[in-house]
Each structure stands twice: as structure tokens, then as C-alpha cells.
């Protein structure tokens, strides 16, 4: 089947309220959700992208649809739910740094179920080059977890590659369940995108080479270990390469991993080899951490090319 979409992602998008001053009750509305951030980053990199999710039949759901329309992210298969709300989160600031508070329990996205994939999402899963999912998508509910696994199966059956970022959030689920579900997801993916900190929390391993070994042992053909300011280790086809981070004045790392994922997958879908795509994504993430928020500082392709 013709591959109309470079990338499709499945997950939960959220509306953000970020405190403008510590201790003050004023909040600036923004947007978040790891897989949504990733698709926006990929669209800005020039990829043809679509998003699969469920939203409440509320103002916040419409705000997300409007965001995707502005960003060139196709949302025609996003389902609206009149009975469950769009997820929200709040960012507060204090002496210990910033803190996230989530209002996502029982959200519309958490009520996704595998049967939904056989409707409007089915053509997108059949017509994409790469499907991207994350550990957060697995964690928000048992039915969402089942839906992610089914989407991975359907995409691979249609000839797509599957990319998976564990994006561990232990506030969402117990460690033992996270280990079991993430291990299963890695076995079903082609491109594994772990962060070093996540893997230390999940498995107690922090050496980049050991993380790559674990990913390959589960079944992933390509492993790209994100090391923050230290750069990236890429491992595929028996070869490993370290790409150093770009020294920049970072002000906010929110969404940096999502930015990296989106740019990496976009460049792979557009024909770059792995090493070239990693260097591009590394540069994009170094630009994103120089601005505030998850979405606003995601760079356009021309900005990334300028620093490369």
C-alpha cells in the first residue's frame, strides 16, 4: 500500500497551564503530551505527519485540534468523546524548581480501546512509513496499553517501522508493570529511543553500551540512547557511534527528548541514514532547550540547517 504519511503517532495530548510567577495564581496556557510534541517537531522538520488520539468534546480538545491544524499535523482520525475530558496539567515554580501536576485520570485518551483502531485510524496505520508510540501511551490505562500494542502490530503488518520511546513516568504506573510493558514494547519495535535516566530508573543500568545491549536483546534492530548534554549513542547493524552534544546555554529541557525523536524520525522517513539523522536531531534538540515550553521552541528545518 502507498505510504502517504512519513510518520504517525498514537498517544495522549494535553493542555498545559504554566505558572507565570512563583506563588502567584496566574497561568499561561500552552500544550504538551510527548507524542504530540514529537509530531509537531517532525512537521516542522518537513515530514508528512498525522496524530491518533481521543479528546474531550470540550474547549481544550478544540484548542488542540486548532494547534495541530496550525502546525500541519493531520488530526482527521482523532476521536471526540462527549463523556470524558481532555487531559490537563499544571506547572508550578518554587525554590526546588518546577513541579508538574496532572489532571488526566479518566481522560478521553485513557479510554482508547483496540477496536477504535479498526475505524478511522486504520488507513493511517496502513499508510505510514513509521509509527511512533511511547511508554506514557502504555501507562495511562490498561485499555490504552492494549491499544498501543495492537497499533504496533497493525503497523508492522502493513510494512511500517515502529519507533518506541519509553519516556518513563513512575507516577503513572508501578515499576514492575512498567518494566514488563516496556520490555514487551521494545520487543515489538524497530527503533528504540531510550533516555539514559529513564533506563537507570527502569532497570538500574546507566552505561550507554549496556542500554544498547539490552535493547538489542529484547529485539530492537536500532537503538539510539539519549544522553542529554553528553549527546547520543547510536547502535545498529553491529556498529556503534557516539555523537557529542552541542554546548549551548540551556534554559528549559521540557520536550527536548520529544524534539529529538521527532526530528530523528522525520529525517529517517525522508531518507537520511541513521548517523546523519542523529546529528540533525541532536542539533534540533540543542536549539529547543534554549527556549521555554514544550512546543514554542521546537525549531524549523531552516534553523537546524543553519547550525549544522
Backbone as a ProteinNet text record, in pm:
[ID]
protein_1_A
[PRIMARY]
XXXXXXXXXXXXXXXXXXXXXXXXXXXXXXXXXXXXXXXXXXXXXXXXXXXXXXXXXXXXXXXXXXXXXXXXXXXXXXXXXXXXXXXXXXXXXXXXXXXXXXXXXXXXXXXXXXXXXXXXXXXXXXXXXXXXXXXXXXXXXXXXXXXXXXXXXXXXXXXXXXXXXXXXXXXXXXXXXXXXXXXXXXXXXXXXXXXXXXXXXXXXXXXXXXXXXXXXXXXXXXXXXXXXXXXXXXXXXXXXXXXXXXXXXXXXXXXXXXXXXXXXXXXXXXXXXXXXXXXXXXXXXXXXXXXXXXXXXXXXXXXXXXXX
[TERTIARY]
83.9	0	87.7	43.3	120.3	134.7	255.3	282.3	260.9	141.7	105.9	172.3	188.8	239.4	382.2	469.6	603.6	596.8	518.7	509.1	364.5	326.5	200.8	234.2	174	195.1	61.7	66.7	-50.3	-18.1	-106.2	-80.6	-182.1	-142.8	-229.7	-167	-243.5	-203.6	-272.8	-207.2	-256.8	-251.3	-336.1	-327.7	-252.5	-158.3	-69.8	-111.6	-100.3	-113	14.1	93.6	226.3	222.9	256	254.5	352.8	305.7	390.6	488	450.3	537.2	519.6	629.4	615.7	520.7	428.5	337.8	219.3	213.3	104.7	3.4	-125	-228.5	-252.7	-155.4	-170.8	-97.1	-163.3	-107	-118.8	-16.6	-15.4	-52	-151.2	-191.3	-96.9	-56.5	24.6	-23	64.9	28	142	107.6	208.1	156.8	223	195.3	308	381.9	508.3	492.4	394.2	380.7	329.4	246.2	202	319.4	400.5	520.6	608.8	623.3	708.7	657.4	525.6	470.7	482.6	468.3	486.6	631.6	725.1	867	893.7	834.4	855.8	795.1	678.2	615.5	701.7	757.9	845.3	972.6	1010.3	1128	1096.2	969.3	933.3	866.1	835.3	771.6	620.2	557.4	411.8	365.4	290.5	261.9	113.4	71.2	-66.8	-64.6	-171.6	-178.6	-306.3	-295	-407.7	-426.9	-546	-573.9	-723.9	-763.2	-901.3	-899.8	-996.1	-1008	-1148.9	-1160.2	-1292.2	-1366.4	-1498	-1580.8	-1589.3	-1473	-1463.2	-1372.6	-1362.7	-1281.6	-1136.2	-1084	-942.9	-914.1	-1008.1	-992	-988.4	-1076.2	-1076.7	-946.9	-892.7	-766.3	-653.4	-653.6	-551.7	-572.3	-696.3	-723	-675.9	-699.2	-654.7	-502	-435.4	-288.7	-236.9	-291.2	-242.7	-269.7	-383.6	-413	-308.7	-269	-166.8	-32.5	-4.2	128.2	139.2	31.3	37.1	38.3	-22	-35.1	-178.2	-195.7	-329.1	-394.8	-517	-588.4	-725.6	-743.5	-876.2	-923.3	-830.5	-870.1	-876.3	-858.3	-872.5	-1020.7	-1054.9	-1194.5	-1231.1	-1350.5	-1401.6	-1491.5	-1487.3	-1558.3	-1642.4	-1773.5	-1863.7	-1872.6	-1814.7	-1832	-1704.7	-1589.1	-1463	-1382.2	-1309.1	-1245.3	-1108.4	-1064.9	-926.1	-835.4	-720	-626.6	-560.1	-533.1	-467.2	-348.7	-253.4	-150.5	-107	-58	-17.1	130.9	201	341.7	353.5	402.5	426.1	575.6	616.9	759.1	788.4	897.7	936.8	1085.9	1128.1	1272	1335.5	1254.5	1307.6	1297.6	1258.3	1244.1	1097.8	1070.6	932	872	740.7	669.5	547.9	522.7	411.2	297.3	176.5	57.2	-39.2	-81.9	-161.6	-307.7	-396.9	-538.6	-573.9	-530.6	-551.3	-621.9	-642.8	-711.1	-852.2	-887.3	-1018.6	-1036.6	-926	-933.3	-988	-1026.5	-1076	-972.1	-845.3	-740.6	-722.5	-738.5	-719.9	-828.6	-937.4	-1044.9	-1032	-917.7	-899.6	-894.8	-945.4	-950.3	-913.4	-863.7	-815.6	-917.7	-1046	-1147	-1153.4	-1120.8	-1120	-1025.3	-915.8	-815.5	-869.8	-976.6	-1031.1	-1117.5	-1144.1	-1221	-1129.6	-1144.5	-1068.8	-917	-861.4	-714.5	-656.8	-735.3	-680.5	-603.5	-657.2	-581.2	-447.8	-444.5	-319.8	-213.4	-253.6	-158.4	-108.8	-193.5	-155.1	-71.9	-79.3	-19.4	95.9	156.1	267.8	398.5	505.9	638.8	684.1	653.4	695.4	578.6	548.4	455.5	538.1	503.3	574.4	480.4	525.3	450	546.5	489.5	576.2	526.2	610.4	573	457.8	444	330.3	200.9	202.2	83.6	44.3	143.2	116.7	63.8	104.5	83.6	-50.1	-117.2	-232.1	-354.1	-361.7	-468.7	-439.4	-505.4	-486.8	-539.1	-652.1	-706.3	-618.7	-558.9	-465.5	-342.8	-294.4	-179.5	-211.2	-327.4	-367.8	-377.5	-426	-441.1	-306	-207.6	-73.5	-14.5	-24.1	30.7	-38	-168.4	-239.9	-199.2	-181.3	-137.2	1.1	90.3	223.5	213.5	127.3	111	55.5	-47	-109.7	-13.6	63.7	157.7	266.2	321.3	425.9	369.5	247	182.7	168.8	152.9	137.7	271.3	382.3	514.2	579.1	520.5	580.5	685.7	777.9	865.2	794.2	832	774.6	886.2	867.3	961.6	897.7	979.7	927.4	1023.7	970.6	1044.5	982.4	1058.3	996.9	942.9	1003.4	954.9	890.1	968.8	919.3	861.4	739.7	675.1	618.7	695.1	655.5	538.2	496.8	373.7	250.7	267.7	154.4	131.8	238.2	221.2	333.3	310.4	413.3	533.8	649.2	772.6	766.6	711.3	708.1	626	511.4	430	500.8	566.2	640.6	748.2	820.9	926.4	868.1	759.5	700.9	648.4	575.3	513.4	617.4	714.4	818	903.1	934.8	1011.5	936.8	805.9	725.3	722.1	712.2	709.3	841.1	952.2	1082.3	1092.5	1034.8	1036.5	956.2	860.5	775.1	820	928.2	967.3	1090.9	1110.8	1230.1	1333.7	1285	1372.1	1341.7	1438	1421.8	1495.3	1424.7	1476.1	1480	1561.4	1562.4	1646.7	1604.6	1688.7	1768	1888.8	1975.7	1911.1	1854.6	1794.1	1677.1	1595.2	1481.4	1526.7	1631.4	1675.6	1742.3	1804.4	1859.9	1747.2	1640.1	1526.6	1451.2	1442.5	1365.9	1438.9	1568.9	1643.6	1768.9	1807.6	1929.5	2055.2	2043.7	2162.6	2174.5	2296.3	2317.3	2424.9	2510.8	2613.7	2546.6	2576.9	2509.6	2520.9	2639.9	2657	2570.1	2554.3	2469.7	2323	2281.9	2143.8	2119.4	2215.4	2202.2	2197.1	2282.8	2282.3	2145.8	2087.3	1956.9	1850.8	1850.8	1752.2	1761.5	1883.4	1900.3	1857.3	1886.2	1849.4	1698.2	1624.6	1477.8	1423.8	1498.2	1454	1463.8	1498.5	1507.7	1630.7	1612.6	1726.2	1813.2	1749.7	1820	1794.2	1901.2	1888.7	1962	1893	1952.4	1936.5	2047.8	2044.9	2069.8	1972.4	1982.9	2052	2157.4	2243.1	2240.4	2136.1	2127.7	2237.4	2300.7	2404.6	2528.1	2538.3	2651.9	2632.5	2515.2	2494.2	2415.5	2458.5	2380	2473.7	2430.8	2495.5	2399	2443.3	2358.2	2419.2	2331.8	2375.5	2282.8	2340.6	2261.4	2354.8	2307.1	2380.4	2521.5	2536.1	2665.7	2763.7	2721.1	2808.7	2756.6	2850.4	2813.1	2889.9	2822.1	2884.1	2834.7	2924.9	2889.7	2885.7	2776.8	2762.2	2758.8	2853.8	2864.2	2753.6	2714.7	2616.6	2675.4	2587.6	2631	2626.1	2736.5	2734.8	2650.2	2544.7	2456.2	2417.2	2359.2	2306.4	2161.2	2140	2005.6	1926.4	1800.3	1714.1	1595	1556.2	1439.8	1448	1462.5	1475.7	1341.6	1230.1	1097.9	1080.7	1048.8	1022.4	1145.4	1266	1387.1	1394.9	1358.2	1359.4	1256.3	1139.5	1036.9	1085.3	1153.2	1210.4	1310.6	1397.3	1496.2	1426.2	1328.8	1258.6	1194.7	1123.8	1052.4	1144.8	1254.7	1348.7	1423.1	1461.3	1528	1437.4	1314.2	1223.6	1186.1	1170.9	1142	1254.3	1377.7	1490.5	1507.2	1482.1	1487.6	1379.7	1257.8	1149	1174.8	1248.4	1278.4	1403.2	1466.3	1573.4	1713.6	1734.6	1869.2	1912.2	2043.6	2091.9	2089.8	2110.8	2093.3	2188.3	2315.3	2412.4	2378.3	2339.6	2304	2177.4	2079.3	1955.6	1980.4	2069	2101.8	2168.9	2260.6	2327.6	2226.8	2134.6	2031.2	1944.7	1899.6	1813.3	1885.7	2014.1	2094.7	2099.4	2118.4	2120.7	1985	1877.4	1743.1	1714.9	1751.6	1726.9	1808.5	1929	2011.8	1949.3	1873.9	1801.4	1678.7	1608.8	1484.9	1508.1	1621.3	1644.9	1682	1696.3	1728.6	1603.9	1484.9	1359.8	1273.7	1165.3	1079.1	957.4	917.2	798.1	830.6	727.1	746	732	648.9	616.6	682.3	673.7	719.9	863.8	959.8	1098.7	1136.4	1041.5	1075.2	1118.7	1237.6	1290.3	1233	1232.4	1201.4	1326	1307.6	1419.1	1529.3	1492.1	1593.5	1681.6	1624.2	1704	1804.3	1760.9	1852.4	1964.3	1929.1	2033	2134.2	2089.2	2178.9	2288.1	2254.1	2357	2439.2	2389.4	2467.3	2571.3
-119.3	0	124.8	228	352.7	415.2	466.6	528.5	679.7	722.6	864	945	883.4	953.9	910.3	1008.2	973.9	919.2	986.5	948	957.8	862	867.8	836.1	909.5	881.6	854.6	773.3	740.2	774.6	851.6	884.5	981.8	1050.4	1148.4	1286.4	1382.1	1522.1	1590	1691.5	1759.9	1910.4	1980.6	2126.2	2164.2	2256.3	2296.8	2432.5	2444.3	2573.5	2596.2	2692.3	2715.5	2843.5	2830.4	2944.3	3051.8	3174.8	3281.5	3337	3333.6	3378.6	3285.9	3244.6	3157.2	3216.9	3133.8	3176.5	3257.9	3290.7	3372.6	3285.3	3323.4	3238.5	3265.3	3320.5	3342.5	3232.4	3179.7	3070.7	3102.8	3064.9	3080.2	2946.9	2948.5	2823.3	2785.7	2658	2602.5	2461.8	2382.8	2247.6	2151.1	2024.5	1922.1	1785.5	1684.5	1547.9	1502.6	1401.5	1368	1334.6	1251.3	1210.3	1324.3	1411	1528.9	1622.4	1646.3	1729	1671.6	1539.3	1473.2	1494.9	1486.4	1505.9	1651.1	1746	1886.6	1911.1	1853.8	1866.8	1808.4	1693.1	1627.9	1709.1	1767.8	1850.6	1972.8	2034.9	2149.8	2109.3	1982.1	1931.5	1896	1905.1	1881.9	1750.4	1670.6	1540.9	1555.5	1459.6	1449.9	1365	1425.3	1356.9	1360.1	1261.2	1253.2	1203.5	1235.9	1201.6	1124.2	1022.3	941.1	958.1	1000.3	1016.6	1033	1056.2	1088.4	1213.9	1302.3	1428.1	1442.6	1520.6	1554	1644.9	1642.4	1733.8	1866	1930.4	2048.1	2152.1	2268.5	2378	2335.9	2259	2222.8	2125.7	2036.4	1948.8	2027.1	2126.3	2208.9	2287.2	2333.5	2407.7	2321.5	2192	2101.8	2079.1	2062.2	2046.8	2170	2288	2411.2	2417.1	2371.8	2367.9	2280.2	2159.4	2067.7	2122.6	2190.4	2249.7	2356.2	2437.4	2540.2	2478.2	2363.5	2302	2202.9	2178.8	2084.9	1939.6	1910	1772.6	1726.6	1624.2	1576.5	1513.2	1555.7	1503.4	1449.5	1412.7	1370.5	1242.1	1160.4	1036.4	1050.2	1172.3	1195.2	1189.7	1113	1092.7	1185.2	1244.4	1327.7	1243.4	1273	1196.1	1292.5	1276.5	1366.8	1335.8	1223.5	1179.3	1190.3	1209.9	1215.6	1336.2	1401.4	1529.1	1513.5	1621.2	1632.5	1646.2	1580.8	1586.7	1722.9	1763.4	1890.1	1865.3	1960	1958	2099.5	2114.7	2244.1	2239.8	2347.5	2360.5	2474.9	2444	2546.1	2557.8	2673.5	2703	2746.5	2695.2	2730.3	2713.9	2715.5	2710.3	2579.2	2472.2	2340.8	2317.1	2420.5	2405	2397.3	2338.7	2331.6	2195.2	2195.7	2073.7	2058	1935	1905.4	1840.8	1888.4	1829.7	1796.7	1671.1	1624.7	1602.7	1642.7	1610.8	1530.9	1405.3	1323.6	1191.5	1159.2	1033.9	1035.6	930.9	923	1009	1053.5	1139.3	1063	1139.3	1077.3	983.5	1027	943	813.8	818.6	697.4	593.9	635.8	543.1	487.2	508.5	443.8	292.1	221.6	75.1	20.4	-102.8	-157.2	-152.9	-172.6	-174.3	-41.2	68.4	201.2	206.4	130.9	133.6	81.8	3	-55.4	44	161.5	265.1	362.7	491.7	597	581.3	529.3	516	412.7	314.6	202.4	245.9	335.9	374.5	441.2	518.3	586.2	485.1	382.8	279.6	200.3	186	111	193.8	326.7	413.3	497.5	456.3	533.1	456.7	532.3	472.1	433	518.3	493.4	526.2	435.7	462	488.8	596.4	631.4	621	552.1	539.7	555	570.4	591.8	515.8	511.6	448.1	517.9	648.4	719.2	669.1	645	589.5	455.8	376	247.8	263	371.6	383	442.6	515.6	594.6	510	387	294.6	158	56.7	-78.2	-86.2	-21.3	-28.2	49.6	160.5	233.5	148.6	77.4	-11.9	-116.9	-178.5	-277.4	-214.1	-90.1	-20.7	5.5	45.8	71	-56.8	-166.2	-291.9	-335	-315	-351.8	-261	-132.4	-40.8	-79	-117.3	-160.7	-283.1	-375.6	-497.3	-464.4	-380.4	-346.6	-271.2	-178.8	-101	-191.1	-278.1	-367.4	-463.2	-507.7	-597.7	-529.2	-395.7	-319.3	-274.1	-314.2	-283	-158.9	-98.9	19.3	-22.7	69.1	54.2	112.9	65	115.7	172.1	296.3	362	370.9	347.7	347.2	419.7	517.8	588.9	551.9	493.5	450.6	565.2	680.5	802.4	768.5	714.5	657	764.1	741.3	827.9	737.9	722.8	628.3	677.9	804	849.8	787.3	736	682.1	533.2	459.5	314.9	257.2	137.2	75.2	31.7	29.4	-4.5	-143.2	-241.9	-378.3	-383.9	-314.9	-314.6	-238.1	-127.1	-50.6	-137.1	-211.1	-298.3	-399.6	-463.6	-568.8	-511.6	-401.1	-345.5	-282.6	-213	-151.4	-258.9	-365.1	-473.8	-534.1	-552.2	-606.3	-510	-379.8	-281.6	-279.1	-291.4	-292.6	-414.2	-526	-646.5	-627.7	-533.8	-510.9	-392.9	-325.7	-205.4	-232	-143.2	-146.1	-45.3	70.6	180.5	211.8	185.8	207	334.6	425.4	559.5	589.2	517	537.2	656.8	718.7	816.1	746.2	790.7	727.2	728.2	840.2	849.5	752.6	741.3	650.3	506.3	467.2	328.3	297.5	398.3	376.5	355.5	434.8	419.1	288.9	248.2	129	0.2	-4.6	-130.1	-123.2	-1.4	13.8	10.4	30.2	35.2	175.5	228.3	364.6	372.8	271.1	273.8	268.6	363.5	365.9	235	172.9	46.7	-63.8	-66	-167.7	-145.4	-19.7	10.5	-37.4	-10.6	-56.9	-209	-275.4	-422.3	-474.9	-413.2	-458.3	-440.3	-325.3	-300.5	-402	-431.3	-531	-670.2	-701.7	-833.2	-851.6	-742.5	-751.4	-769.7	-720.3	-737.2	-614.6	-497.3	-375.6	-380.6	-349.8	-351.8	-226.9	-114	12.9	67.9	108.6	169.7	303.5	408.6	541.3	586.4	589.1	622	771.7	840.8	985.6	1013.4	1093.2	1117.5	1263.1	1336.9	1476.6	1559.1	1643.7	1731.8	1655.9	1526.6	1444.4	1388.3	1409.3	1365.7	1237.2	1149.2	1032	916.1	794.2	673.3	605.9	582.4	508.5	371.5	272.5	133.8	61.4	10.5	-61.7	-143.1	-258.6	-344.5	-375.9	-395.7	-430.6	-315.6	-194.7	-77.2	21.1	88.8	189.8	318.1	428.9	559.7	655.9	732.5	835.1	971.3	1042.3	1177.6	1272.4	1363.2	1453	1557.3	1603	1709.1	1842.5	1936.1	2070.9	2157.9	2224	2309.7	2434.1	2450.6	2566.4	2609.4	2727.2	2775.9	2730	2617.5	2561.1	2634.4	2666.4	2731.8	2644.3	2549	2465.3	2339.2	2225.4	2098.9	2031.6	2097.6	2039.5	2007.4	1882.9	1844.7	1823.2	1831.7	1815.3	1675.7	1573.7	1438.2	1418.1	1482.4	1474.7	1542.3	1656.5	1726.5	1637.9	1573.3	1482.6	1370.9	1306.5	1195.3	1239.6	1352.8	1397.1	1428.1	1494.8	1529.6	1406.7	1317.4	1194.2	1112.3	1089	1005.5	1072.9	1205.2	1277.1	1258.1	1275.7	1264	1119.7	1020.8	881.9	856.1	904.2	883	954.1	1065.2	1142.2	1093	987.8	922.7	933.9	1005.3	1013.5	879.3	854.3	738.1	771.3	668.6	685.8	790.4	785.7	879.3	1023.2	1045.3	1180.9	1229.5	1140.2	1176.4	1208.1	1132.3	1158.6	1294	1327.1	1457.8	1571.6	1554.4	1655.2	1670.6	1557.1	1561.3	1618.7	1589.1	1642.1	1794.9	1847.1	1992.3	2053.3	1987.5	2039.2	2046.8	1942.3	1942	2049.5	2075.9	2180.5	2318.5	2337.6	2463	2469.6	2357.5	2356.1	2391.4	2350	2375	2520.2	2601.2	2742.1	2829.8	2767.9	2840.8	2772.6	2839.4	2787.6	2717.2	2607.6	2534.6	2415.2	2333.3	2210.7	2232.1	2328.2	2343.2	2465.4	2579.5	2704.9	2698.2	2641.1	2644.5	2533.7	2447.9	2343.7	2410.7	2379.7	2455.8	2411.3	2504.4	2473	2419.1	2354.2	2290.2	2390.2	2511.5	2609.6	2646.6	2652.1	2683.1	2572.3	2447.9	2335.8	2333.2	2351	2351.6	2462.6	2574.6	2687.4	2653.6	2574.5	2540.5	2418.9	2342.9	2229.7	2274.9
0	0	0	-71.8	-79.1	59.4	87.1	216.9	205.9	242.4	233.7	343.7	460.2	578	608.5	635.3	683.1	824.8	908.4	1049.2	1096	1178.5	1253.1	1398.3	1491.4	1633.9	1700.8	1804.7	1885.9	2030.4	2094.8	2234.3	2289.1	2396.3	2459.8	2452.9	2402.8	2406.3	2523.9	2578	2697.1	2677.9	2751.3	2757	2884.1	2870.2	2979.7	3036.9	3169	3236.1	3317.4	3273.3	3331.7	3414.5	3542.3	3634.3	3587.4	3578.1	3525	3628.4	3758.2	3866.4	3985.1	4052.9	4169.9	4273.7	4322.5	4427	4380.3	4252.7	4200.1	4124.4	4125.5	4064.8	3916.5	3846	3702.8	3625.4	3523.2	3444.2	3295.5	3220.8	3076.1	3012.6	2923.2	2860.2	2747.4	2746	2638.1	2607.8	2549.7	2508.5	2540.7	2562.2	2588.1	2545.7	2596.8	2554.1	2464	2507.1	2440.2	2292.7	2258.7	2118.7	2030.8	2087.1	2012.5	1986.7	2089.9	2071.2	1960.8	1961.8	1863.5	1721.5	1701.7	1567.7	1523	1614.5	1577.5	1537.9	1613.8	1579.4	1441.5	1412.3	1282.5	1169.6	1194	1090.6	1060.6	1164.5	1142	1069.8	1080.6	1008.9	863.7	825.6	686.1	655.7	759.6	736.7	724.5	656.8	648.4	766.3	858.1	984.6	1016.7	1095.3	1143.4	1287.3	1359.5	1501.2	1528.9	1613.6	1656.7	1806.8	1845.8	1987.7	2006.9	2131.8	2166.8	2253.2	2230.5	2303.1	2357.4	2464.7	2514.3	2417.2	2427.1	2347.8	2425.8	2440.7	2525.9	2460.5	2525	2472.1	2454.1	2549.6	2544.3	2430.2	2402.4	2287.7	2157.9	2146.9	2026.2	2014.1	2126.8	2123.6	2068.5	2102.5	2048.7	1899.5	1856.1	1712.6	1635.4	1693.3	1628.6	1621.4	1727.8	1729.2	1615.6	1603.2	1500.2	1360.2	1343.7	1213.4	1178.6	1276.8	1252.2	1220.6	1280.6	1269	1154.3	1082.3	971.3	1014.4	1129.1	1178.4	1150.9	1067.8	1034	1157.6	1187.9	1305.2	1267.4	1141.4	1095.9	1164.1	1216.4	1282.4	1434.1	1486.6	1630.4	1665.3	1767.5	1806.8	1921.9	1915.5	2024.6	2115.2	2245.5	2346.9	2429.3	2425.2	2497.2	2645.3	2688.6	2827.1	2911.3	2848.5	2922.4	2874.1	2964.2	2929.6	2863.6	2804	2757.6	2879.7	2877.2	2989.2	3002	3126.6	3156.6	3248.9	3248.6	3352.9	3386.2	3509.4	3561.3	3597.1	3567.6	3603.2	3703.6	3824.2	3925.8	3951.3	4001.2	4017.6	4160.8	4215.7	4351.9	4371.3	4496.9	4528.1	4484.6	4476.1	4437.1	4287	4212.3	4068.2	4028.2	3911.2	3864.9	3895.1	3918.3	3954.7	3864	3820.1	3731.1	3810.7	3789.1	3848.8	3735.3	3728.2	3614.4	3653.1	3564.6	3573.7	3447.2	3445	3325.7	3356.7	3485.4	3519.3	3460.1	3388.7	3328.1	3204.7	3146.8	3028.1	2908.6	2805.9	2682.8	2622.7	2621.6	2562.5	2640.6	2772.7	2852.3	2824.9	2760.2	2725.5	2583.4	2519	2388.7	2406	2305	2309.4	2171.8	2165.6	2038	1924.8	1955.1	1848.3	1774.2	1842.3	1778.8	1659.8	1667	1560.2	1427.6	1431.5	1309.3	1232.4	1292.4	1225.1	1154.2	1185.8	1116.7	1126.5	1237.6	1241.4	1145.8	1101.9	1024.6	900.3	816.3	696.6	729.3	837.7	873.1	914.8	989.4	1029.9	909.8	809.3	690	592.7	604	503.4	558	670.7	726.3	712.1	702.7	699.6	839.9	938.8	1077.1	1169.3	1262.1	1372.6	1496.9	1569.1	1692.1	1811.6	1917	2042.3	2159.1	2279.6	2395.6	2518	2618.9	2744.2	2813.1	2792.7	2851.4	2789.8	2658.2	2592.2	2653.7	2693.6	2757.4	2899.1	2967.1	3111.4	3150.5	3059.8	3104.8	3139.6	3087.5	3126.5	3066.2	3119.2	3064.1	2921.5	2892.5	2756.3	2659.2	2705.2	2618.6	2589.5	2689.7	2671.1	2564.1	2573.7	2473.6	2334.8	2330.4	2202.6	2138.2	2218.7	2166	2107.6	2181	2130.3	2000.4	1992	1870.3	1754.6	1782	1676.1	1625.6	1715.5	1674.7	1584	1620.8	1540.7	1401.9	1398	1270.2	1178.4	1235.9	1154.7	1096	1178.1	1128	1022.9	1044.2	948.1	811.7	814.2	690	633	696.6	643.3	698.2	801.9	863.8	965.5	994.6	1109.6	1231.6	1349	1472.7	1559.3	1604.6	1695.3	1832.9	1935.9	2073.7	2166.3	2239.8	2343.8	2477.8	2571.6	2697.8	2782.4	2775.5	2843.3	2977.2	3066.9	3191.8	3284.1	3332.2	3431.1	3540.9	3648.7	3753	3836.5	3818.5	3883.4	3817.8	3696.8	3622	3645.4	3684.4	3699.2	3785.2	3843.9	3928.2	3845	3908.9	3839.9	3775.7	3846.7	3792	3663.8	3662	3539.3	3428.7	3465.2	3364.8	3300.1	3380.3	3325.4	3228.8	3269.1	3184.8	3053.5	3060.7	2940.1	2847.6	2905.7	2822.6	2755.9	2826.9	2766.7	2648.3	2663.5	2554.5	2436.2	2464	2355.6	2278.6	2350.9	2282.7	2191.3	2234	2150.6	2022.4	2022.7	1906.5	1821.2	1861.3	1787.5	1701.4	1604.8	1520.2	1567.5	1616.1	1656.6	1802.4	1890.7	2034.9	2073.1	2143.6	2170.2	2319.5	2396.6	2541.5	2584.3	2694.1	2762.6	2871.7	2894.8	2994.5	3133.6	3175	3308.1	3323.3	3218.7	3224.3	3243.2	3173.5	3181.2	3314.4	3373.5	3508	3607.9	3596.2	3686.5	3660.8	3534.2	3498.3	3532.1	3498.4	3507.4	3592.8	3634.3	3712.1	3628.4	3496.5	3411	3352.4	3353.7	3304	3196.1	3184.5	3080.1	2943.2	2854.4	2723.6	2647	2650.2	2578.9	2636.6	2768.4	2831.4	2796.5	2787.6	2747.6	2604.3	2516.4	2378.2	2372.1	2449.3	2452.4	2494.2	2597	2646.3	2537.9	2472.1	2367.9	2254.8	2211.2	2105.1	2152.1	2277.6	2330.1	2333.6	2353	2352.1	2210	2109.9	1971.8	1883.7	1939.4	1858.4	1769	1639.7	1548.3	1562.6	1591	1604.8	1743.9	1812.9	1945.7	1943.8	1985.8	1995.1	2139.5	2213.7	2356.3	2373	2432.5	2452.2	2585.7	2580.8	2696.7	2742.3	2707.6	2748	2684.6	2764.4	2711.4	2663.9	2701.4	2658.1	2517.9	2458.3	2321.2	2309.9	2220.4	2180.7	2150	2182.2	2131.3	2036.2	1912.8	1819.2	1794.4	1785	1771.9	1675.3	1567.2	1466.6	1378.9	1332.8	1239.2	1287.8	1418	1474.2	1486.2	1454	1459.7	1564.4	1632.4	1731.3	1705.1	1732.1	1710.1	1816.3	1870.6	1970.2	1901.8	1919.5	1867.9	1987.3	1994.4	2108.9	2106.9	2225.8	2236.2	2193.3	2155.1	2119.6	2244.2	2280.7	2400.5	2377.2	2456.3	2445.9	2586.4	2597.1	2724.3	2736.1	2802.2	2813.4	2921.2	2888	2985.8	3025.2	2941.1	2971.3	2885.7	2952.6	2879.6	2853	2889.2	2865	2716.2	2687	2548.5	2463	2521.7	2440.2	2379.5	2457.6	2403.8	2294.9	2310.7	2206.3	2078.3	2094.5	1979.3	1907.1	1984.1	1924.9	1847.6	1911.7	1847	1715.5	1719.1	1600.3	1484.4	1514	1408.7	1357.2	1446.3	1404	1311.8	1354.2	1275.8	1144.4	1147.5	1023.3	922.4	966.2	873.8	824.3	910.8	865.3	760.2	785.6	690.3	558.6	564.5	444.2	370.8	424.6	350.6	404.6	515.8	572.5	629.7	630.1	704.4	853.8	937.1	1081.5	1139.5	1102.5	1160.2	1123.8	1000	956.9	1028.1	1041.8	1110.5	1257.1	1321.9	1462.5	1478.6	1390.7	1400.5	1382.6	1290.1	1267.3	1393.2	1448.6	1566.5	1687.6	1699	1808.3	1801	1680.5	1661.4	1692.6	1648.5	1674.1	1823.7	1897.6	2042.4	2112.4	2063.5	2124.8	2106.6	1999.3	1979.5	2069.4	2085.3	2162.8	2309.2	2367.4	2509.9	2538	2433.3	2453.2	2464.2	2456.6	2473.7	2577.9	2619.3	2723.9	2664.3	2730.2	2689.8	2602.8	2580	2503.1	2353.5	2311.6	2170	2106.7	2173.1	2111.2	2058.7	2132.7	2084	1986.7	1948.6	1850.8	1721.1	1669.8	1555.7	1421.9	1327.1	1188.1	1119.9	1006.2	935.1	902	860.8	822.8	941.1	1062.6	1180.8	1211	1192.8	1219.8	1116.9	991	887.1	909.6	964.6	988.1	1089.4	1191.4	1290.7	1248.7	1150.5	1100.5	998
[MASK]
++++++++++++++++++++++++++++++++++++++++++++++++++++++++++++++++++++++++++++++++++++++++++++++++++++++++++++++++++++++++++++++++++++++++++++++++++++++++++++++++++++++++++++++++++++++++++++++++++++++++++++++++++++++++++++++++++++++++++++++++++++++++++++++++++++++++++++++++++++++++++++++++++++++++++++++++++++

